[in-house]
Amino acid sequence: MGAVGDRIGPVRSRDRFLHGERAGPAGEGVRGPILSSWERCRLLGLSPDQSELPFTEEYDPDGPLVRAAVPVLDRLQSIFAGSRMNICLADGHGTVLARRFGDPSLPRHLPPIQILPGFVFAERVAGTNGIGLTLAERRLVQVYGAEHFAERSQSSACTAIPVRDQLSGRIEGVLCLGYPYTDADPALVPLVRRAAEAVERRLMEQSSDRERGLLRAYLAAGGHTSPDGHEVHDGYPLAMAELLQSELDQSDRSLLKERATELMSSARRAATEVPLSRGRRITLVSRPVTSASGVEGVVIEALIPGDDERHAPAPGHPPAASGAAPAGPRTAGPAPAPSAAPGACAPRADGAVRGLVLVGEPEVGKYAVAARRRLELLAEASNRIGTTLDVGRTAWELAETAVPRLADFVTIDLPEAVLRGEEAPHPPTEMHRTVVHGIREDCPFYPVGATVTLGPSTPHVRCMTSGEPVLEPDLRAAFGWIAQDPEHTDLLLAHTIHSLITVPLLARGVLLGIACFYRSQDPAPYGDDDRALARELAARAALCIDNARRYTREHTLALALQHSLLPRGLPEQGAVEVAHRYLPAESGVGGDWFDVIPLSGTRVALVVGDVVGHGLHAAATMGRLRTAARNFAELELAPDELLTHLDNLMVRLDREEGGDHPAPGSTGIVGASFLYAVYDPTSRQCVLARAGHPPPALVLPDGTVSLLDLPAGPPLGLGGLPFESAEFTFPEHSQLVLYTDGLIEDRRRDLDVALDQLRSALSHPDRSPEDTCRAVLDAVAPAHPGDDIALLVARTNALPADRIAGWDLAADPAQVHDVRAAAVEQLGRWGLDESAFAMELLLSELVTNAVRYGTEPIRVRLIHDRTLICEVYDGSSTAPRMRHAASTDEGGRGLFLVAQLAQAWGARYTTSGKVIWAECALDAA
């Protein structure tokens, strides 16, 4: 804050602004509304040193606003007696209507613009001042010293507040207190609020007087007694005559009120029949009436059938219960409305009864109808907005709800970060046009997908900076909006767009974007009621958008985690040709995965699993299970034994997560399904076991498709239940298809139909695994998957018999030499003479250990595949362990030597013993 002479306020920032520099925000002493007003003044070409203001005689010095305000102005004058307070009343256009002064001598020292009515203080001609800024911001404002745009006002301060019509919410005028900045007092704010409320109440009383006059004219025209003795209900709409109250239940009375209000708002002579409950009907009739003072209004009467007709049960309805229905409570409407007198009923010659329902001015009925429709729109918005967790779709639902009942066109701009599920910088510098929706498609708004860069003076930036909706009743005078893109705004104005409300989409303190509501067909500009409705709609939509944004963020994180945990590439192996697909669910990432694990002896393990649940927890659990499955597979466990170990692991994890007594906010592991298959290309045998998983499909070379009959097994995580495996022999070039339940399970499709589609898609054995994956997803996968889909297709290969050599041995050390010689000879036939030396040493150590420590039967097998594999079988279940022999030990170095010669070695168990295997590269010397 700076000061020059007798001026206060952000002097330095104002001087920089006037010299063409960008004034800073509140941190440098400039409030957002003040800075926006300065920018509008510069766009208007105003000069700070101008002293003349427009003067007009086209104002009513004795109109309703002045009559309502005179006692309040007089009271304020007495409160500020002796002070330098300048009390001013202006109309809704900024024209001064009346003034009062605390010190009666003050006018002798002030220029005419500060003492005479008729001068215009609208912002467009006077610059930043209390009256003009109040009309622009449509709320209470205070302006101090150098915050004024004009030089003449630098030494003063003011507090101003709008005066509204309580019926319509329309701004009728401005009450402004002007004073030297040294007299500023925080108590002025509540004082001016109470004064404005008093003027508004007196305006409302004038409306009630007009309604009473209309009621007197109606009663007098009908030949009734003087209405002076009747109590007139004013302040709430549609007080019913006693007969109507006693005859109708609450729902009927509400319906009758609505129809009567609509009929009155039409401002013409008309009649309509209203169907009520139990088959009854009442006719409403409207007719004009004029009071003695010349106020024109409308009377709504109800024509009620005679007693016989009224109490006769309608066909198909039981007779009405005896006794009068209790009168319902008076209905408090959103704004004061027409009045009625109880007992204002008259019999007709045909036995029907005529009852007064409503009397008032047509405009009152329009306000009541508009208020009810706003409430209906808000109720509808609760059901229509937020049906999905998609950011773009939620924004579209907001636009669909608002058009055409609130706006003719709606545009919604969101930062790119919000669409990705992140938080946007505040305030965002660029927006992504997400929605354009309106009553027609030819309006030249920026298209969806365009990047929108907003200028600092636009209503869009003002609403984002202040966090409040900004109303521009007349876009032709909205210079900040026009300056954004003059050519573009000219096109919009040419399409009769004339009024705008911009609303920030705020939820949980996060700015998510802006929604703009445009009006073109209705000639009336937007008002404060419309702004309040737009704010409420945007608030509800913003909460739904934020929920969708948070879900998008979690979905993106879960999907990234899921992809990082899936195999990034398939290992080299010759047992099967493999293709795979992973398709995440639309509504949330699950825990589906697949894996291909090379095993010893050219075998391969094929894995597909599915963790129950969705989101980050399911993806993390999938990663744990996949790692555990690979580790157990490395131990060469049989499929049923591997499932047992995984089941125990799941039970332990569930216990650690607090499965029996979960902590608040904790998501326990529910379970998982799992399918594990081990294929051996040397024998073409496949051993499979499953835990609560769909059975795999087998495609034979002749095109026959079948689902393998496997023991079902319980899902992982139940604990203590057994698993069984099954063994099959596959013809070469068969296709084994493993998948998760997301492929075949869909709420809109029967399971048997899905399985038939799967069989049909697989009945092409000539396809490659890649083509099979593509065909299966195209034919079977749901259009909108509700669960993840993992698909693994493996075409089996068979190792030629001439690539396998085997020998049976007796438990005789002398046979070690013979098997070595036979192995060297076989390697020569395979052209692997360079590997003979290393293989001789490996065979010598492994066969010697089998003869010395194992039991019969003993068998040796050599396999020529991508590597050279040596396997030694024996009937013992005791596995050797490698140890480091001391320098004085005579033995204990055999397995160490094996580990040095082989690139991999290990042991696996069989039903009748074990196998010690070693694998050498083909170029081993």
Coordinates of N, CA, C and O in Angstrom, one line a residue, residues 108-220:
R108 N -22.5 22.9 0.7 CA -21.9 24.2 0.2 C -20.5 24.0 -0.2 O -19.9 24.8 -0.9
H109 N -19.8 22.9 0.2 CA -18.4 22.7 -0.1 C -18.2 21.6 -1.1 O -17.0 21.2 -1.3
L110 N -19.2 21.0 -1.7 CA -19.1 19.9 -2.6 C -19.5 20.3 -4.0 O -20.3 21.2 -4.2
P111 N -18.9 19.7 -5.0 CA -19.3 20.0 -6.4 C -20.7 19.4 -6.7 O -21.2 18.6 -6.0
P112 N -21.3 19.9 -7.8 CA -22.7 19.5 -8.1 C -22.9 18.0 -8.2 O -23.9 17.5 -7.8
I113 N -21.9 17.3 -8.8 CA -22.1 15.9 -8.9 C -22.2 15.1 -7.6 O -22.6 14.0 -7.6
Q114 N -21.8 15.7 -6.5 CA -21.9 15.1 -5.2 C -23.1 15.6 -4.4 O -23.2 15.1 -3.2
I115 N -23.9 16.5 -4.9 CA -25.0 16.9 -4.2 C -26.3 16.9 -4.9 O -27.4 16.8 -4.3
L116 N -26.3 16.8 -6.2 CA -27.6 16.9 -7.0 C -28.0 15.5 -7.5 O -27.1 14.8 -7.9
P117 N -29.3 15.2 -7.5 CA -29.8 14.0 -8.2 C -29.6 14.2 -9.7 O -29.5 15.3 -10.2
G118 N -29.6 13.0 -10.4 CA -29.6 13.0 -11.8 C -28.3 12.7 -12.4 O -28.3 12.4 -13.6
F119 N -27.2 12.8 -11.7 CA -25.9 12.4 -12.2 C -25.8 10.8 -12.3 O -26.3 10.2 -11.3
V120 N -25.1 10.3 -13.3 CA -25.0 8.9 -13.5 C -23.6 8.4 -13.1 O -22.6 9.0 -13.5
F121 N -23.6 7.5 -12.1 CA -22.3 6.9 -11.6 C -22.1 5.5 -12.1 O -21.4 4.7 -11.4
A122 N -22.7 5.1 -13.2 CA -22.4 3.7 -13.7 C -21.0 3.6 -14.0 O -20.3 4.6 -14.4
E123 N -20.4 2.4 -13.9 CA -19.0 2.2 -14.1 C -18.5 2.6 -15.5 O -17.4 3.1 -15.7
R124 N -19.4 2.4 -16.5 CA -19.0 2.6 -17.9 C -18.7 4.1 -18.2 O -18.1 4.4 -19.2
V125 N -19.2 5.0 -17.3 CA -19.0 6.4 -17.5 C -18.2 7.1 -16.4 O -17.6 8.1 -16.6
A126 N -18.3 6.5 -15.2 CA -17.7 7.2 -14.0 C -16.5 6.4 -13.5 O -15.8 6.9 -12.6
G127 N -16.2 5.3 -14.1 CA -15.0 4.5 -13.6 C -15.3 3.8 -12.4 O -16.5 3.6 -11.9
T128 N -14.2 3.3 -11.7 CA -14.4 2.5 -10.5 C -14.9 3.4 -9.4 O -14.2 4.4 -9.0
N129 N -16.1 3.2 -8.9 CA -16.7 3.9 -7.7 C -17.7 3.0 -7.0 O -18.0 1.9 -7.5
G130 N -18.2 3.4 -5.9 CA -19.1 2.5 -5.1 C -20.3 2.1 -5.8 O -20.7 0.9 -5.9
I131 N -21.0 3.1 -6.4 CA -22.3 2.7 -7.1 C -22.1 1.8 -8.3 O -22.7 0.8 -8.5
G132 N -21.1 2.3 -9.2 CA -20.9 1.5 -10.4 C -20.4 0.1 -10.1 O -20.8 -0.9 -10.8
L133 N -19.4 0.0 -9.1 CA -18.9 -1.4 -8.8 C -19.9 -2.3 -8.2 O -19.9 -3.5 -8.4
T134 N -20.8 -1.7 -7.4 CA -21.9 -2.5 -6.8 C -22.8 -3.1 -7.9 O -23.2 -4.3 -7.8
L135 N -23.1 -2.3 -8.9 CA -24.0 -2.8 -10.0 C -23.2 -3.8 -10.8 O -23.8 -4.8 -11.3
A136 N -21.9 -3.7 -11.0 CA -21.1 -4.6 -11.7 C -20.9 -5.9 -11.0 O -21.0 -7.0 -11.6
E137 N -20.6 -5.8 -9.7 CA -20.4 -7.0 -8.9 C -21.7 -7.6 -8.3 O -21.7 -8.7 -7.8
R138 N -22.7 -6.8 -8.2 CA -24.1 -7.2 -7.8 C -24.0 -7.6 -6.3 O -24.7 -8.6 -5.9
R139 N -23.2 -7.0 -5.5 CA -23.1 -7.3 -4.1 C -22.5 -6.1 -3.4 O -22.1 -5.1 -4.0
L140 N -22.4 -6.2 -2.0 CA -21.9 -5.1 -1.2 C -20.4 -4.9 -1.6 O -19.7 -5.9 -1.6
V141 N -20.0 -3.7 -1.8 CA -18.6 -3.4 -2.1 C -18.1 -2.2 -1.2 O -19.0 -1.3 -0.8
Q142 N -16.8 -2.1 -1.0 CA -16.2 -0.9 -0.4 C -15.0 -0.5 -1.3 O -14.3 -1.3 -1.7
V143 N -14.9 0.8 -1.5 CA -13.9 1.4 -2.3 C -13.1 2.4 -1.5 O -13.8 3.3 -1.0
Y144 N -11.8 2.4 -1.5 CA -11.0 3.3 -0.7 C -10.0 4.0 -1.5 O -9.3 3.4 -2.3
G145 N -10.0 5.3 -1.4 CA -8.9 6.2 -1.9 C -8.5 5.9 -3.3 O -9.3 6.0 -4.3
A146 N -7.3 5.4 -3.5 CA -6.7 5.2 -4.8 C -7.3 4.0 -5.5 O -7.0 3.8 -6.7
E147 N -8.2 3.3 -4.9 CA -8.9 2.3 -5.6 C -9.9 2.9 -6.6 O -10.3 2.2 -7.5
H148 N -10.4 4.1 -6.3 CA -11.2 4.8 -7.3 C -10.4 5.0 -8.6 O -9.2 5.3 -8.5
F149 N -11.1 5.0 -9.7 CA -10.3 5.2 -11.0 C -10.2 6.7 -11.2 O -9.1 7.1 -11.8
A150 N -11.1 7.5 -10.9 CA -11.1 8.9 -11.1 C -10.2 9.6 -10.1 O -10.3 9.3 -8.9
E151 N -9.5 10.6 -10.5 CA -8.6 11.4 -9.6 C -9.5 12.2 -8.6 O -9.1 12.4 -7.4
R152 N -10.7 12.6 -8.9 CA -11.5 13.4 -8.1 C -11.9 12.7 -6.8 O -12.3 13.3 -5.8
S153 N -11.9 11.4 -6.8 CA -12.4 10.6 -5.7 C -11.3 10.0 -4.8 O -11.5 9.2 -3.9
Q154 N -10.0 10.4 -5.0 CA -8.9 9.8 -4.3 C -8.9 10.0 -2.8 O -8.3 9.2 -2.1
S155 N -9.5 11.0 -2.3 CA -9.5 11.3 -0.9 C -10.7 10.7 -0.2 O -10.8 10.9 1.0
S156 N -11.6 10.0 -0.8 CA -12.8 9.6 -0.2 C -12.9 8.0 -0.2 O -12.1 7.3 -0.9
A157 N -13.8 7.5 0.6 CA -14.1 6.1 0.6 C -15.6 6.0 0.6 O -16.4 6.9 0.9
C158 N -16.1 4.8 0.3 CA -17.6 4.6 0.2 C -17.9 3.1 0.5 O -17.1 2.2 0.2
T159 N -19.1 2.9 1.0 CA -19.7 1.5 1.2 C -21.0 1.5 0.5 O -21.9 2.4 0.8
A160 N -21.2 0.6 -0.4 CA -22.5 0.6 -1.2 C -23.0 -0.8 -1.2 O -22.3 -1.8 -1.2
I161 N -24.3 -0.9 -1.3 CA -25.0 -2.2 -1.3 C -26.2 -2.2 -2.3 O -26.9 -1.1 -2.4
P162 N -26.5 -3.3 -3.0 CA -27.7 -3.2 -3.9 C -29.0 -3.4 -3.1 O -29.0 -4.0 -2.0
V163 N -30.0 -2.8 -3.6 CA -31.4 -2.9 -3.0 C -32.2 -3.7 -4.0 O -32.3 -3.3 -5.2
R164 N -32.8 -4.8 -3.6 CA -33.4 -5.7 -4.5 C -34.9 -5.8 -4.3 O -35.4 -5.5 -3.1
D165 N -35.6 -6.2 -5.3 CA -37.0 -6.5 -5.2 C -37.1 -7.9 -4.6 O -36.6 -8.9 -5.2
Q166 N -37.6 -8.1 -3.4 CA -37.7 -9.4 -2.8 C -38.5 -10.4 -3.6 O -38.3 -11.6 -3.4
L167 N -39.4 -9.9 -4.4 CA -40.2 -10.8 -5.2 C -39.4 -11.5 -6.3 O -39.4 -12.7 -6.5
S168 N -38.7 -10.6 -7.1 CA -38.0 -11.1 -8.3 C -36.5 -11.3 -8.1 O -35.8 -11.9 -8.9
G169 N -35.9 -10.6 -7.0 CA -34.5 -10.7 -6.9 C -33.8 -9.6 -7.7 O -32.6 -9.5 -7.7
R170 N -34.5 -8.9 -8.5 CA -34.0 -7.9 -9.4 C -33.4 -6.7 -8.6 O -34.0 -6.3 -7.6
I171 N -32.2 -6.2 -9.0 CA -31.7 -5.0 -8.4 C -32.5 -3.8 -8.8 O -32.5 -3.4 -9.9
E172 N -33.1 -3.1 -7.8 CA -33.9 -1.9 -8.0 C -33.0 -0.7 -7.9 O -33.3 0.4 -8.5
G173 N -32.0 -0.7 -7.1 CA -31.2 0.5 -6.8 C -30.0 0.2 -6.0 O -29.7 -1.0 -5.7
V174 N -29.3 1.2 -5.6 CA -28.1 1.1 -4.8 C -28.1 2.1 -3.7 O -28.5 3.3 -3.9
L175 N -27.8 1.7 -2.4 CA -27.7 2.6 -1.3 C -26.2 2.7 -1.0 O -25.5 1.7 -0.8
C176 N -25.7 4.0 -1.0 CA -24.3 4.2 -0.9 C -24.0 5.2 0.1 O -24.6 6.3 0.2
L177 N -23.0 4.9 1.0 CA -22.5 5.9 2.0 C -21.1 6.3 1.6 O -20.2 5.5 1.4
G178 N -20.9 7.6 1.4 CA -19.7 8.2 1.0 C -19.1 9.0 2.2 O -19.9 9.7 2.9
Y179 N -17.8 8.9 2.4 CA -17.2 9.6 3.6 C -15.7 9.7 3.4 O -15.1 9.0 2.5
P180 N -15.0 10.6 4.1 CA -13.6 10.7 4.0 C -13.0 9.4 4.5 O -13.5 8.7 5.4
Y181 N -11.9 9.0 3.9 CA -11.3 7.7 4.3 C -10.9 7.6 5.7 O -10.8 6.6 6.3
T182 N -10.7 8.8 6.4 CA -10.3 8.8 7.8 C -11.5 8.4 8.7 O -11.3 8.1 9.9
D183 N -12.7 8.5 8.1 CA -13.9 8.2 8.9 C -14.3 6.7 8.7 O -15.4 6.3 9.1
A184 N -13.5 5.9 8.1 CA -13.9 4.5 7.8 C -14.1 3.8 9.1 O -13.3 4.0 10.1
D185 N -15.1 2.9 9.2 CA -15.5 2.2 10.4 C -16.1 0.9 10.0 O -17.0 0.8 9.2
P186 N -15.6 -0.3 10.6 CA -16.2 -1.6 10.2 C -17.6 -1.7 10.5 O -18.4 -2.5 9.9
A187 N -18.2 -0.8 11.4 CA -19.6 -0.9 11.8 C -20.5 -0.4 10.7 O -21.7 -0.6 10.7
L188 N -19.9 0.2 9.6 CA -20.7 0.7 8.5 C -21.3 -0.4 7.7 O -22.4 -0.3 7.2
V189 N -20.6 -1.5 7.6 CA -21.1 -2.7 6.8 C -22.4 -3.2 7.4 O -23.4 -3.3 6.6
P190 N -22.5 -3.6 8.6 CA -23.8 -4.1 9.1 C -24.9 -3.0 9.1 O -26.1 -3.3 8.9
L191 N -24.5 -1.8 9.3 CA -25.5 -0.7 9.3 C -26.1 -0.5 7.9 O -27.3 -0.4 7.8
V192 N -25.3 -0.5 6.9 CA -25.8 -0.3 5.5 C -26.6 -1.6 5.1 O -27.6 -1.4 4.3
R193 N -26.3 -2.7 5.6 CA -27.1 -3.9 5.3 C -28.5 -3.8 5.9 O -29.5 -4.1 5.2
R194 N -28.6 -3.4 7.1 CA -29.9 -3.3 7.7 C -30.7 -2.2 7.0 O -31.9 -2.3 6.9
A195 N -30.0 -1.1 6.6 CA -30.8 -0.1 5.9 C -31.3 -0.6 4.6 O -32.5 -0.3 4.2
A196 N -30.5 -1.3 3.8 CA -31.0 -1.9 2.5 C -32.1 -2.8 2.8 O -33.1 -2.8 2.0
E197 N -32.1 -3.7 3.8 CA -33.1 -4.6 4.1 C -34.4 -3.8 4.4 O -35.5 -4.3 4.1
A198 N -34.3 -2.7 5.1 CA -35.5 -1.9 5.5 C -36.1 -1.4 4.2 O -37.4 -1.4 4.1
V199 N -35.3 -0.9 3.3 CA -35.9 -0.4 2.0 C -36.6 -1.5 1.3 O -37.7 -1.3 0.7
E200 N -36.0 -2.7 1.2 CA -36.6 -3.8 0.5 C -37.9 -4.2 1.2 O -38.9 -4.6 0.4
R201 N -38.0 -4.2 2.5 CA -39.3 -4.6 3.1 C -40.4 -3.6 2.8 O -41.5 -3.9 2.5
R202 N -40.0 -2.3 2.7 CA -41.0 -1.3 2.4 C -41.4 -1.4 0.9 O -42.6 -1.2 0.6
L203 N -40.5 -1.8 0.0 CA -40.9 -2.1 -1.3 C -41.9 -3.2 -1.4 O -42.9 -3.2 -2.1
M204 N -41.7 -4.3 -0.5 CA -42.6 -5.4 -0.5 C -44.0 -5.0 0.0 O -45.0 -5.5 -0.4
E205 N -44.0 -4.1 1.0 CA -45.3 -3.7 1.5 C -46.1 -2.9 0.5 O -47.3 -3.0 0.5
Q206 N -45.4 -2.2 -0.4 CA -46.1 -1.5 -1.5 C -46.8 -2.6 -2.4 O -47.9 -2.4 -2.8
S207 N -46.1 -3.7 -2.6 CA -46.7 -4.8 -3.4 C -47.9 -5.4 -2.7 O -48.9 -5.7 -3.4
S208 N -47.8 -5.6 -1.4 CA -49.0 -6.1 -0.7 C -50.2 -5.2 -0.7 O -51.3 -5.6 -0.8
D209 N -49.9 -3.9 -0.6 CA -51.0 -2.9 -0.8 C -51.7 -3.0 -2.1 O -52.9 -2.9 -2.2
R210 N -51.0 -3.2 -3.2 CA -51.6 -3.4 -4.5 C -52.4 -4.7 -4.5 O -53.5 -4.7 -5.1
E211 N -52.0 -5.7 -3.9 CA -52.7 -7.0 -3.9 C -54.0 -6.8 -3.1 O -55.1 -7.3 -3.4
R212 N -54.0 -6.1 -2.0 CA -55.2 -5.8 -1.2 C -56.2 -5.0 -2.0 O -57.4 -5.3 -1.9
G213 N -55.7 -4.1 -2.7 CA -56.6 -3.3 -3.6 C -57.3 -4.2 -4.6 O -58.5 -4.0 -4.9
L214 N -56.5 -5.1 -5.2 CA -57.1 -6.1 -6.2 C -58.2 -6.9 -5.5 O -59.2 -7.2 -6.1
L215 N -57.9 -7.4 -4.3 CA -58.9 -8.2 -3.6 C -60.1 -7.5 -3.3 O -61.3 -8.0 -3.4
R216 N -60.0 -6.2 -2.8 CA -61.2 -5.4 -2.6 C -62.0 -5.2 -3.8 O -63.3 -5.3 -3.8
A217 N -61.3 -5.0 -5.0 CA -62.1 -4.8 -6.2 C -62.8 -6.1 -6.6 O -64.0 -6.1 -7.1
Y218 N -62.2 -7.2 -6.4 CA -62.9 -8.5 -6.7 C -64.1 -8.7 -5.8 O -65.2 -9.1 -6.3
L219 N -63.9 -8.5 -4.5 CA -65.1 -8.8 -3.6 C -66.2 -7.8 -3.8 O -67.4 -8.1 -3.8
A220 N -65.8 -6.5 -4.1 CA -66.9 -5.5 -4.4 C -67.6 -5.9 -5.7 O -68.9 -5.7 -5.8

